[in-house]
PDB file of C-alpha atoms in Angstrom:
ATOM      1  CA  TYR A   1       0.002   0.005  -0.029  1.00 93.00           C
ATOM      2  CA  GLY A   2       1.074   3.567  -0.670  1.00 94.00           C
ATOM      3  CA  ILE A   3       3.332   2.157  -2.802  1.00 95.00           C
ATOM      4  CA  ALA A   4       5.258   5.565  -4.866  1.00 95.00           C
ATOM      5  CA  ALA A   5       3.341   8.494  -2.534  1.00 95.00           C
ATOM      6  CA  GLY A   6       4.504  11.863  -2.885  1.00 94.00           C
ATOM      7  CA  LEU A   7       6.993  11.979  -5.216  1.00 96.00           C
ATOM      8  CA  LYS A   8       8.357  14.805  -6.579  1.00 96.00           C
ATOM      9  CA  SER A   9       9.899  13.631 -10.571  1.00 97.00           C
ATOM     10  CA  GLY A  10      11.785  10.529 -11.124  1.00 97.00           C
ATOM     11  CA  GLU A  11      10.256   7.329 -13.193  1.00 97.00           C
ATOM     12  CA  ILE A  12       9.090   3.925 -11.320  1.00 97.00           C
ATOM     13  CA  GLU A  13       8.180   1.021 -13.153  1.00 98.00           C
ATOM     14  CA  ILE A  14       5.966  -1.932 -11.115  1.00 98.00           C
ATOM     15  CA  GLU A  15       5.784  -5.807 -12.275  1.00 98.00           C
ATOM     16  CA  GLY A  16       2.735  -7.090 -10.747  1.00 98.00           C
ATOM     17  CA  ASP A  17      -0.307  -5.921  -8.293  1.00 98.00           C
ATOM     18  CA  VAL A  18      -0.257  -2.762  -6.274  1.00 98.00           C
ATOM     19  CA  GLY A  19      -2.651  -2.651  -3.289  1.00 98.00           C
ATOM     20  CA  ASP A  20      -4.044   0.754  -2.588  1.00 98.00           C
ATOM     21  CA  TYR A  21      -3.114   4.289  -2.750  1.00 98.00           C
ATOM     22  CA  LEU A  22      -0.517   4.304  -5.609  1.00 98.00           C
ATOM     23  CA  GLY A  23       1.210   7.354  -5.891  1.00 98.00           C
ATOM     24  CA  MET A  24      -1.027   9.192  -4.092  1.00 97.00           C
ATOM     25  CA  LEU A  25      -0.591  13.188  -3.702  1.00 97.00           C
ATOM     26  CA  ASN A  26       2.185  12.675  -6.950  1.00 97.00           C
ATOM     27  CA  SER A  27       4.070  15.850  -7.326  1.00 97.00           C
ATOM     28  CA  GLY A  28       5.570  15.053 -11.266  1.00 97.00           C
ATOM     29  CA  ALA A  29       6.365  11.474 -11.333  1.00 98.00           C
ATOM     30  CA  LYS A  30       5.490   8.624 -13.906  1.00 98.00           C
ATOM     31  CA  ILE A  31       4.594   5.863 -11.912  1.00 98.00           C
ATOM     32  CA  ILE A  32       3.906   2.447 -14.733  1.00 98.00           C
ATOM     33  CA  VAL A  33       2.513  -0.747 -13.662  1.00 98.00           C
ATOM     34  CA  ASN A  34       2.425  -3.993 -15.456  1.00 98.00           C
ATOM     35  CA  GLY A  35      -0.737  -5.136 -13.126  1.00 98.00           C
ATOM     36  CA  ASN A  36      -3.752  -4.501 -11.664  1.00 98.00           C
ATOM     37  CA  ALA A  37      -3.856  -1.860  -8.468  1.00 98.00           C
ATOM     38  CA  GLY A  38      -6.253  -1.797  -5.372  1.00 98.00           C
ATOM     39  CA  ASN A  39      -8.258   1.618  -4.487  1.00 98.00           C
ATOM     40  CA  TYR A  40      -7.637   5.379  -4.461  1.00 98.00           C
ATOM     41  CA  VAL A  41      -4.999   5.648  -7.219  1.00 98.00           C
ATOM     42  CA  GLY A  42      -3.804   8.652  -7.258  1.00 98.00           C
ATOM     43  CA  ASP A  43      -5.690  10.754  -4.560  1.00 98.00           C
ATOM     44  CA  GLY A  44      -4.885  13.684  -4.570  1.00 97.00           C
ATOM     45  CA  ALA A  45      -2.614  13.750  -6.849  1.00 98.00           C
ATOM     46  CA  TRP A  46      -0.917  17.106  -8.139  1.00 97.00           C
ATOM     47  CA  ALA A  47       1.413  16.346 -11.299  1.00 98.00           C
ATOM     48  CA  GLY A  48       2.585  13.744 -13.372  1.00 98.00           C
ATOM     49  CA  GLU A  49       1.581  10.586 -15.005  1.00 98.00           C
ATOM     50  CA  ILE A  50       0.248   6.782 -13.076  1.00 98.00           C
ATOM     51  CA  ILE A  51      -0.378   4.441 -16.278  1.00 98.00           C
ATOM     52  CA  VAL A  52      -2.087   1.492 -14.803  1.00 98.00           C
ATOM     53  CA  LYS A  53      -2.238  -1.530 -17.456  1.00 98.00           C
ATOM     54  CA  GLY A  54      -4.346  -3.940 -15.982  1.00 98.00           C
ATOM     55  CA  ASN A  55      -7.783  -2.728 -13.646  1.00 98.00           C
ATOM     56  CA  ALA A  56      -7.874  -0.543 -11.023  1.00 98.00           C
ATOM     57  CA  GLY A  57      -9.810  -0.455  -7.757  1.00 98.00           C
ATOM     58  CA  TYR A  58     -12.905   2.013  -6.035  1.00 98.00           C
ATOM     59  CA  GLY A  59     -11.542   5.678  -6.195  1.00 98.00           C
ATOM     60  CA  VAL A  60      -9.107   5.818  -8.771  1.00 98.00           C
ATOM     61  CA  GLY A  61      -7.996  10.206  -8.867  1.00 98.00           C
ATOM     62  CA  MET A  62     -10.441  10.567  -6.419  1.00 97.00           C
ATOM     63  CA  TYR A  63      -9.056  14.876  -5.299  1.00 97.00           C
ATOM     64  CA  ALA A  64      -7.229  15.144  -8.481  1.00 98.00           C
ATOM     65  CA  TYR A  65      -5.290  18.526  -8.532  1.00 97.00           C
ATOM     66  CA  GLY A  66      -3.038  17.294 -11.598  1.00 98.00           C
ATOM     67  CA  GLY A  67      -1.473  15.255 -13.800  1.00 98.00           C
ATOM     68  CA  THR A  68      -3.004  12.225 -16.211  1.00 98.00           C
ATOM     69  CA  ILE A  69      -3.879   8.888 -14.405  1.00 98.00           C
ATOM     70  CA  VAL A  70      -4.794   6.417 -17.481  1.00 99.00           C
ATOM     71  CA  ILE A  71      -6.069   3.066 -16.209  1.00 98.00           C
ATOM     72  CA  GLU A  72      -6.022   0.538 -19.337  1.00 98.00           C
ATOM     73  CA  GLY A  73      -8.898  -2.131 -18.232  1.00 98.00           C
ATOM     74  CA  ASP A  74     -11.936  -1.580 -15.477  1.00 98.00           C
ATOM     75  CA  ALA A  75     -12.103   0.511 -13.114  1.00 98.00           C
ATOM     76  CA  GLY A  76     -15.010   0.478  -9.886  1.00 98.00           C
ATOM     77  CA  ASP A  77     -16.808   3.321  -8.407  1.00 98.00           C
ATOM     78  CA  ALA A  78     -16.014   6.559  -7.524  1.00 98.00           C
ATOM     79  CA  VAL A  79     -13.964   7.467 -10.029  1.00 98.00           C
ATOM     80  CA  GLY A  80     -12.294  11.419  -9.944  1.00 98.00           C
ATOM     81  CA  GLN A  81     -15.045  12.010  -7.372  1.00 97.00           C
ATOM     82  CA  ILE A  82     -14.422  16.020  -6.113  1.00 97.00           C
ATOM     83  CA  LEU A  83     -11.390  15.780  -9.039  1.00 98.00           C
ATOM     84  CA  LYS A  84     -10.046  19.310  -8.407  1.00 97.00           C
ATOM     85  CA  GLY A  85      -8.362  19.337 -12.492  1.00 97.00           C
ATOM     86  CA  ALA A  86      -6.221  16.219 -13.322  1.00 98.00           C
ATOM     87  CA  THR A  87      -7.013  14.318 -16.150  1.00 98.00           C
ATOM     88  CA  ILE A  88      -8.218  10.860 -16.271  1.00 98.00           C
ATOM     89  CA  LEU A  89      -8.636   8.079 -18.826  1.00 98.00           C
ATOM     90  CA  ILE A  90     -10.571   4.667 -18.516  1.00 98.00           C
ATOM     91  CA  LYS A  91      -9.522   3.168 -21.320  1.00 98.00           C
ATOM     92  CA  GLY A  92     -12.287   0.279 -20.114  1.00 98.00           C
ATOM     93  CA  ASN A  93     -15.377   0.211 -17.769  1.00 98.00           C
ATOM     94  CA  ALA A  94     -15.700   2.531 -14.700  1.00 98.00           C
ATOM     95  CA  GLY A  95     -18.316   1.864 -11.867  1.00 98.00           C
ATOM     96  CA  SER A  96     -20.937   3.803 -10.477  1.00 98.00           C
ATOM     97  CA  TYR A  97     -21.009   7.562  -8.964  1.00 98.00           C
ATOM     98  CA  ILE A  98     -18.463   8.983 -10.985  1.00 98.00           C
ATOM     99  CA  GLY A  99     -17.499  12.508 -11.245  1.00 98.00           C
ATOM    100  CA  VAL A 100     -19.851  13.517  -8.260  1.00 97.00           C
ATOM    101  CA  TYR A 101     -18.980  16.987  -7.050  1.00 96.00           C
ATOM    102  CA  MET A 102     -16.219  17.087  -9.633  1.00 96.00           C
ATOM    103  CA  VAL A 103     -15.076  20.648  -9.454  1.00 95.00           C
ATOM    104  CA  ASN A 104     -12.737  20.720 -13.148  1.00 97.00           C
ATOM    105  CA  GLY A 105     -10.793  18.409 -15.014  1.00 98.00           C
ATOM    106  CA  ASP A 106     -11.609  15.450 -17.197  1.00 98.00           C
ATOM    107  CA  ILE A 107     -12.943  12.009 -17.212  1.00 98.00           C
ATOM    108  CA  VAL A 108     -12.809   9.730 -19.926  1.00 98.00           C
ATOM    109  CA  VAL A 109     -14.555   6.335 -19.804  1.00 98.00           C
ATOM    110  CA  VAL A 110     -13.961   4.688 -23.291  1.00 98.00           C
ATOM    111  CA  GLY A 111     -16.879   1.930 -22.923  1.00 98.00           C
ATOM    112  CA  ASN A 112     -19.532   1.904 -20.064  1.00 98.00           C
ATOM    113  CA  ALA A 113     -19.784   3.694 -17.030  1.00 98.00           C
ATOM    114  CA  GLY A 114     -22.615   2.852 -14.099  1.00 98.00           C
ATOM    115  CA  GLU A 115     -25.599   5.150 -12.522  1.00 98.00           C
ATOM    116  CA  GLY A 116     -24.818   8.289 -10.927  1.00 98.00           C
ATOM    117  CA  LEU A 117     -22.771   9.424 -13.780  1.00 98.00           C
ATOM    118  CA  GLY A 118     -21.093  13.389 -13.415  1.00 97.00           C
ATOM    119  CA  ASP A 119     -23.909  13.448  -9.619  1.00 96.00           C
ATOM    120  CA  TRP A 120     -24.004  17.260  -8.704  1.00 94.00           C
ATOM    121  CA  MET A 121     -20.581  17.367 -10.807  1.00 95.00           C
ATOM    122  CA  ILE A 122     -20.114  21.570 -10.263  1.00 94.00           C
ATOM    123  CA  ARG A 123     -17.248  22.123 -13.188  1.00 94.00           C
ATOM    124  CA  GLY A 124     -15.371  19.864 -15.565  1.00 97.00           C
ATOM    125  CA  THR A 125     -16.241  17.597 -17.876  1.00 98.00           C
ATOM    126  CA  ILE A 126     -16.964  14.124 -18.545  1.00 98.00           C
ATOM    127  CA  TYR A 127     -17.007  12.015 -21.633  1.00 98.00           C
ATOM    128  CA  LEU A 128     -18.071   8.429 -22.204  1.00 98.00           C
ATOM    129  CA  GLY A 129     -17.928   6.088 -24.702  1.00 98.00           C
ATOM    130  CA  GLY A 130     -20.474   3.867 -24.423  1.00 98.00           C
ATOM    131  CA  GLU A 131     -23.533   4.070 -21.872  1.00 98.00           C
ATOM    132  CA  CYS A 132     -24.545   4.409 -18.279  1.00 97.00           C
ATOM    133  CA  LYS A 133     -27.192   2.937 -15.962  1.00 98.00           C
ATOM    134  CA  SER A 134     -28.095   6.431 -15.530  1.00 98.00           C
ATOM    135  CA  TYR A 135     -26.676  10.140 -15.522  1.00 97.00           C
ATOM    136  CA  GLY A 136     -27.209  12.050 -11.997  1.00 96.00           C
ATOM    137  CA  ASN A 137     -28.456  15.072 -10.788  1.00 94.00           C
ATOM    138  CA  ASN A 138     -27.230  18.331 -12.225  1.00 93.00           C
ATOM    139  CA  THR A 139     -25.821  17.036 -16.104  1.00 96.00           C
ATOM    140  CA  LYS A 140     -26.899  17.352 -19.132  1.00 96.00           C
ATOM    141  CA  VAL A 141     -25.737  15.684 -22.470  1.00 97.00           C
ATOM    142  CA  GLU A 142     -23.786  17.340 -25.625  1.00 96.00           C
ATOM    143  CA  ASN A 143     -22.234  16.183 -28.049  1.00 95.00           C
ATOM    144  CA  PRO A 144     -18.597  17.550 -28.223  1.00 97.00           C
ATOM    145  CA  THR A 145     -17.393  20.155 -30.128  1.00 98.00           C
ATOM    146  CA  ASP A 146     -14.353  20.789 -32.578  1.00 98.00           C
ATOM    147  CA  GLU A 147     -12.346  21.698 -29.575  1.00 98.00           C
ATOM    148  CA  ASP A 148     -12.725  18.747 -27.694  1.00 98.00           C
ATOM    149  CA  VAL A 149     -12.816  16.105 -30.504  1.00 98.00           C
ATOM    150  CA  LYS A 150      -9.241  17.425 -30.690  1.00 98.00           C
ATOM    151  CA  LYS A 151      -8.334  17.311 -27.287  1.00 98.00           C
ATOM    152  CA  LEU A 152      -9.149  13.561 -26.816  1.00 98.00           C
ATOM    153  CA  LYS A 153      -7.738  12.891 -30.215  1.00 98.00           C
ATOM    154  CA  ALA A 154      -4.405  13.555 -28.509  1.00 98.00           C
ATOM    155  CA  LEU A 155      -5.023  11.857 -25.608  1.00 98.00           C
ATOM    156  CA  PHE A 156      -6.179   8.500 -27.976  1.00 98.00           C
ATOM    157  CA  GLU A 157      -2.864   9.596 -29.714  1.00 98.00           C
ATOM    158  CA  LYS A 158      -0.852   9.218 -26.364  1.00 98.00           C
ATOM    159  CA  TYR A 159      -2.375   6.654 -24.316  1.00 98.00           C
ATOM    160  CA  GLY A 160      -3.264   3.859 -27.289  1.00 98.00           C
ATOM    161  CA  VAL A 161      -7.266   4.207 -27.536  1.00 98.00           C
ATOM    162  CA  ASN A 162      -9.022   3.201 -30.759  1.00 97.00           C
ATOM    163  CA  ALA A 163     -12.045   5.147 -30.932  1.00 97.00           C
ATOM    164  CA  ASP A 164     -13.632   7.653 -32.323  1.00 98.00           C
ATOM    165  CA  PRO A 165     -13.887  11.082 -29.990  1.00 98.00           C
ATOM    166  CA  SER A 166     -16.785  12.941 -32.417  1.00 97.00           C
ATOM    167  CA  LYS A 167     -18.462   9.475 -30.820  1.00 97.00           C
ATOM    168  CA  PHE A 168     -18.452  10.233 -27.522  1.00 98.00           C
ATOM    169  CA  LYS A 169     -20.863  11.927 -25.466  1.00 98.00           C
ATOM    170  CA  LYS A 170     -19.855  14.594 -23.689  1.00 98.00           C
ATOM    171  CA  ILE A 171     -21.577  14.850 -20.041  1.00 98.00           C
ATOM    172  CA  VAL A 172     -21.286  18.698 -18.306  1.00 97.00           C
ATOM    173  CA  PRO A 173     -22.985  20.465 -15.434  1.00 95.00           C
ATOM    174  CA  ALA A 174     -26.264  20.917 -16.362  1.00 93.00           C
ATOM    175  CA  SER A 175     -26.237  24.675 -14.798  1.00 86.00           C
ATOM    176  CA  LEU A 176     -22.471  26.098 -13.470  1.00 70.00           C
ATOM    177  CA  ARG A 177     -22.273  26.618  -9.645  1.00 59.00           C
ATOM    178  CA  PRO A 178     -19.757  30.064  -8.826  1.00 56.00           C
ATOM    179  CA  PHE A 179     -17.342  29.414  -6.732  1.00 54.00           C
ATOM    180  CA  TYR A 180     -17.598  31.482  -3.559  1.00 52.00           C
ATOM    181  CA  GLY A 181     -15.663  34.091  -3.142  1.00 47.00           C
ATOM    182  CA  LYS A 182     -14.839  34.802  -6.731  1.00 48.00           C
ATOM    183  CA  LYS A 183     -16.022  37.758  -7.743  1.00 45.00           C
TER     184      LYS A 183
END
């Protein structure tokens, strides 16, 4: 548990499966896992890159402020909850309650998602390639803009995703909520 927590730089490659809190508070390192990961991959990450070549558990990218987190397989529930600004790419399917209360950043699910997708999201964007069981409160579905397609295409080329970004659904807040204290 807690492998590569809080690193500021460097590159780590791990052979095999890892437990919970991989790369939590990552501040700039590149972390590659050739296997599966437990819960809370990249929890509170600030920068850097985390790539899990298998599946991941609950809470991928929870509270992450920056950097990129890639799960090449499936991810559990609560991906990107309270996301602050990172990019999270799930190349397989994701569980329920993805992006709950997210305030910034991008979550991309190439496959399907469970229920409550984007529930009470405040800002940020979720891109969904497949279907979801249900959308959450305060969400609306739009077609991706040309800029969205360009952004997704670059992400897909970098991480080897074979999908047409123009076919993705764009999920955004139905009403934008102001940040308190900001004029």
